[in-house]
Amino acid sequence: MGDIFWGAAIIGIGLLMGGSVFLGDFSLWNILFDGLGAFFIGKGVLGLMRQRSVS
């Protein structure tokens, strides 16, 4: 769950600062940070799914 929070926080900071792929700004830094945020969100979702299937 923490990974989902931190991924959303990384993307949220980018959105608040005005530089995000989701706003149409495709600079290298924006792609890297939004990709990092999406990675952590995906990692958190995958962890939750694995935890749910074990229980």
XYZ file of N, CA, C and O in Angstrom:
220
model
N 0.816 -1.189 0.000
C 0.000 0.000 0.000
C 0.865 1.260 0.000
O 0.487 2.275 -0.574
N 2.014 1.166 0.649
C 2.913 2.310 0.699
C 3.452 2.669 -0.673
O 3.666 3.851 -0.976
N 3.697 1.659 -1.512
C 4.197 1.918 -2.862
C 3.180 2.704 -3.686
O 3.558 3.593 -4.452
N 1.909 2.387 -3.527
C 0.868 3.103 -4.262
C 0.837 4.560 -3.810
O 0.749 5.479 -4.634
N 0.957 4.784 -2.501
C 0.963 6.146 -1.978
C 2.135 6.946 -2.528
O 1.966 8.077 -2.985
N 3.336 6.373 -2.468
C 4.518 7.117 -2.925
C 4.505 7.334 -4.429
O 4.953 8.370 -4.920
N 3.991 6.383 -5.189
C 3.856 6.575 -6.627
C 2.901 7.702 -6.950
O 3.173 8.552 -7.806
N 1.778 7.735 -6.250
C 0.805 8.811 -6.460
C 1.380 10.152 -6.003
O 1.116 11.190 -6.627
N 2.191 10.129 -4.938
C 2.811 11.371 -4.464
C 3.792 11.916 -5.495
O 3.828 13.133 -5.739
N 4.585 11.054 -6.104
C 5.538 11.491 -7.127
C 4.802 12.112 -8.311
O 5.167 13.180 -8.804
N 3.760 11.458 -8.768
C 2.978 11.987 -9.891
C 2.257 13.270 -9.473
O 2.200 14.238 -10.236
N 1.728 13.302 -8.260
C 1.028 14.481 -7.767
C 1.932 15.701 -7.678
O 1.509 16.817 -8.003
N 3.165 15.510 -7.243
C 4.108 16.622 -7.181
C 4.350 17.171 -8.580
O 4.387 18.388 -8.781
N 4.505 16.281 -9.538
C 4.687 16.731 -10.917
C 3.488 17.511 -11.433
O 3.636 18.529 -12.102
N 2.309 17.041 -11.110
C 1.095 17.747 -11.539
C 0.994 19.124 -10.893
O 0.626 20.104 -11.549
N 1.322 19.210 -9.613
C 1.251 20.488 -8.919
C 2.304 21.476 -9.405
O 2.068 22.675 -9.437
N 3.465 20.965 -9.801
C 4.540 21.827 -10.291
C 4.306 22.234 -11.751
O 5.008 23.095 -12.267
N 3.356 21.622 -12.399
C 3.013 21.991 -13.767
C 3.790 21.246 -14.829
O 3.662 21.531 -16.012
N 4.608 20.288 -14.433
C 5.376 19.522 -15.409
C 5.061 18.051 -15.287
O 5.578 17.381 -14.400
N 4.217 17.559 -16.136
C 3.826 16.163 -16.079
C 3.437 15.694 -17.479
O 2.910 16.469 -18.279
N 3.697 14.444 -17.741
C 3.287 13.844 -19.006
C 1.765 13.892 -19.125
O 1.224 14.065 -20.208
N 1.081 13.796 -17.998
C -0.374 13.801 -17.995
C -0.946 15.172 -18.353
O -2.129 15.292 -18.640
N -0.096 16.197 -18.311
C -0.513 17.538 -18.732
C -0.049 17.849 -20.152
O -0.238 18.950 -20.642
N 0.604 16.888 -20.798
C 1.049 17.066 -22.174
C 2.455 17.602 -22.310
O 2.873 17.967 -23.404
N 3.211 17.654 -21.234
C 4.580 18.160 -21.246
C 5.540 16.966 -21.283
O 5.786 16.327 -20.270
N 6.078 16.668 -22.458
C 6.872 15.456 -22.653
C 8.372 15.728 -22.621
O 9.096 15.391 -23.537
N 8.860 16.330 -21.548
C 10.302 16.503 -21.415
C 10.887 15.241 -20.775
O 10.172 14.418 -20.205
N 12.185 15.110 -20.854
C 12.853 13.909 -20.347
C 12.597 13.719 -18.857
O 12.281 12.606 -18.411
N 12.730 14.782 -18.063
C 12.533 14.676 -16.620
C 11.099 14.291 -16.275
O 10.860 13.491 -15.363
N 10.150 14.861 -16.997
C 8.746 14.540 -16.728
C 8.439 13.085 -17.046
O 7.702 12.424 -16.315
N 9.000 12.586 -18.131
C 8.803 11.185 -18.489
C 9.413 10.276 -17.429
O 8.810 9.281 -17.011
N 10.619 10.619 -16.961
C 11.284 9.801 -15.941
C 10.506 9.783 -14.625
O 10.278 8.717 -14.046
N 10.099 10.959 -14.150
C 9.397 11.005 -12.870
C 8.003 10.403 -12.949
O 7.589 9.683 -12.031
N 7.271 10.657 -14.004
C 5.949 10.046 -14.136
C 6.063 8.536 -14.338
O 5.242 7.776 -13.838
N 7.096 8.115 -15.053
C 7.347 6.676 -15.206
C 7.696 6.032 -13.875
O 7.250 4.924 -13.574
N 8.492 6.721 -13.059
C 8.833 6.212 -11.733
C 7.587 6.105 -10.857
O 7.388 5.103 -10.159
N 6.740 7.114 -10.918
C 5.495 7.073 -10.154
C 4.589 5.946 -10.607
O 4.014 5.223 -9.790
N 4.473 5.769 -11.919
C 3.643 4.678 -12.454
C 4.218 3.321 -12.075
O 3.474 2.375 -11.787
N 5.559 3.211 -12.044
C 6.192 1.962 -11.627
C 5.809 1.607 -10.194
O 5.446 0.468 -9.899
N 5.904 2.591 -9.286
C 5.578 2.319 -7.889
C 4.103 2.000 -7.705
O 3.748 1.152 -6.886
N 3.230 2.658 -8.440
C 1.803 2.337 -8.358
C 1.564 0.911 -8.849
O 0.858 0.131 -8.210
N 2.165 0.544 -9.979
C 2.033 -0.822 -10.492
C 2.597 -1.853 -9.540
O 2.012 -2.922 -9.337
N 3.741 -1.543 -8.933
C 4.353 -2.458 -7.958
C 3.439 -2.652 -6.756
O 3.281 -3.772 -6.258
N 2.822 -1.573 -6.290
C 1.910 -1.671 -5.152
C 0.664 -2.464 -5.474
O 0.211 -3.284 -4.676
N 0.100 -2.238 -6.657
C -1.097 -2.980 -7.070
C -0.776 -4.461 -7.216
O -1.545 -5.323 -6.773
N 0.371 -4.771 -7.811
C 0.779 -6.170 -7.963
C 0.976 -6.834 -6.607
O 0.569 -7.983 -6.398
N 1.580 -6.110 -5.668
C 1.759 -6.648 -4.323
C 0.439 -6.925 -3.634
O 0.284 -7.939 -2.950
N -0.532 -6.020 -3.801
C -1.849 -6.239 -3.210
C -2.549 -7.445 -3.835
O -3.205 -8.221 -3.139
N -2.402 -7.599 -5.137
C -3.034 -8.738 -5.817
C -2.409 -10.047 -5.364
O -3.116 -11.036 -5.150
N -1.088 -10.076 -5.221
C -0.421 -11.290 -4.748
C -0.810 -11.613 -3.324
O -1.029 -12.779 -2.968
N -0.891 -10.595 -2.480
C -1.270 -10.790 -1.098
C -2.704 -11.303 -0.994
O -3.001 -12.156 -0.173
N -3.562 -10.809 -1.842
C -4.965 -11.226 -1.828
C -5.119 -12.674 -2.296
O -5.934 -13.415 -1.777
N -4.313 -13.094 -3.283
C -4.436 -14.452 -3.802
C -3.869 -15.485 -2.842
O -4.288 -16.636 -2.844
N -2.943 -15.087 -1.982
C -2.366 -15.998 -0.996
C -3.345 -16.233 0.141
O -3.457 -17.318 0.675
N -4.081 -15.204 0.519
C -5.002 -15.311 1.667
C -6.197 -16.160 1.374
O -6.704 -16.372 0.386
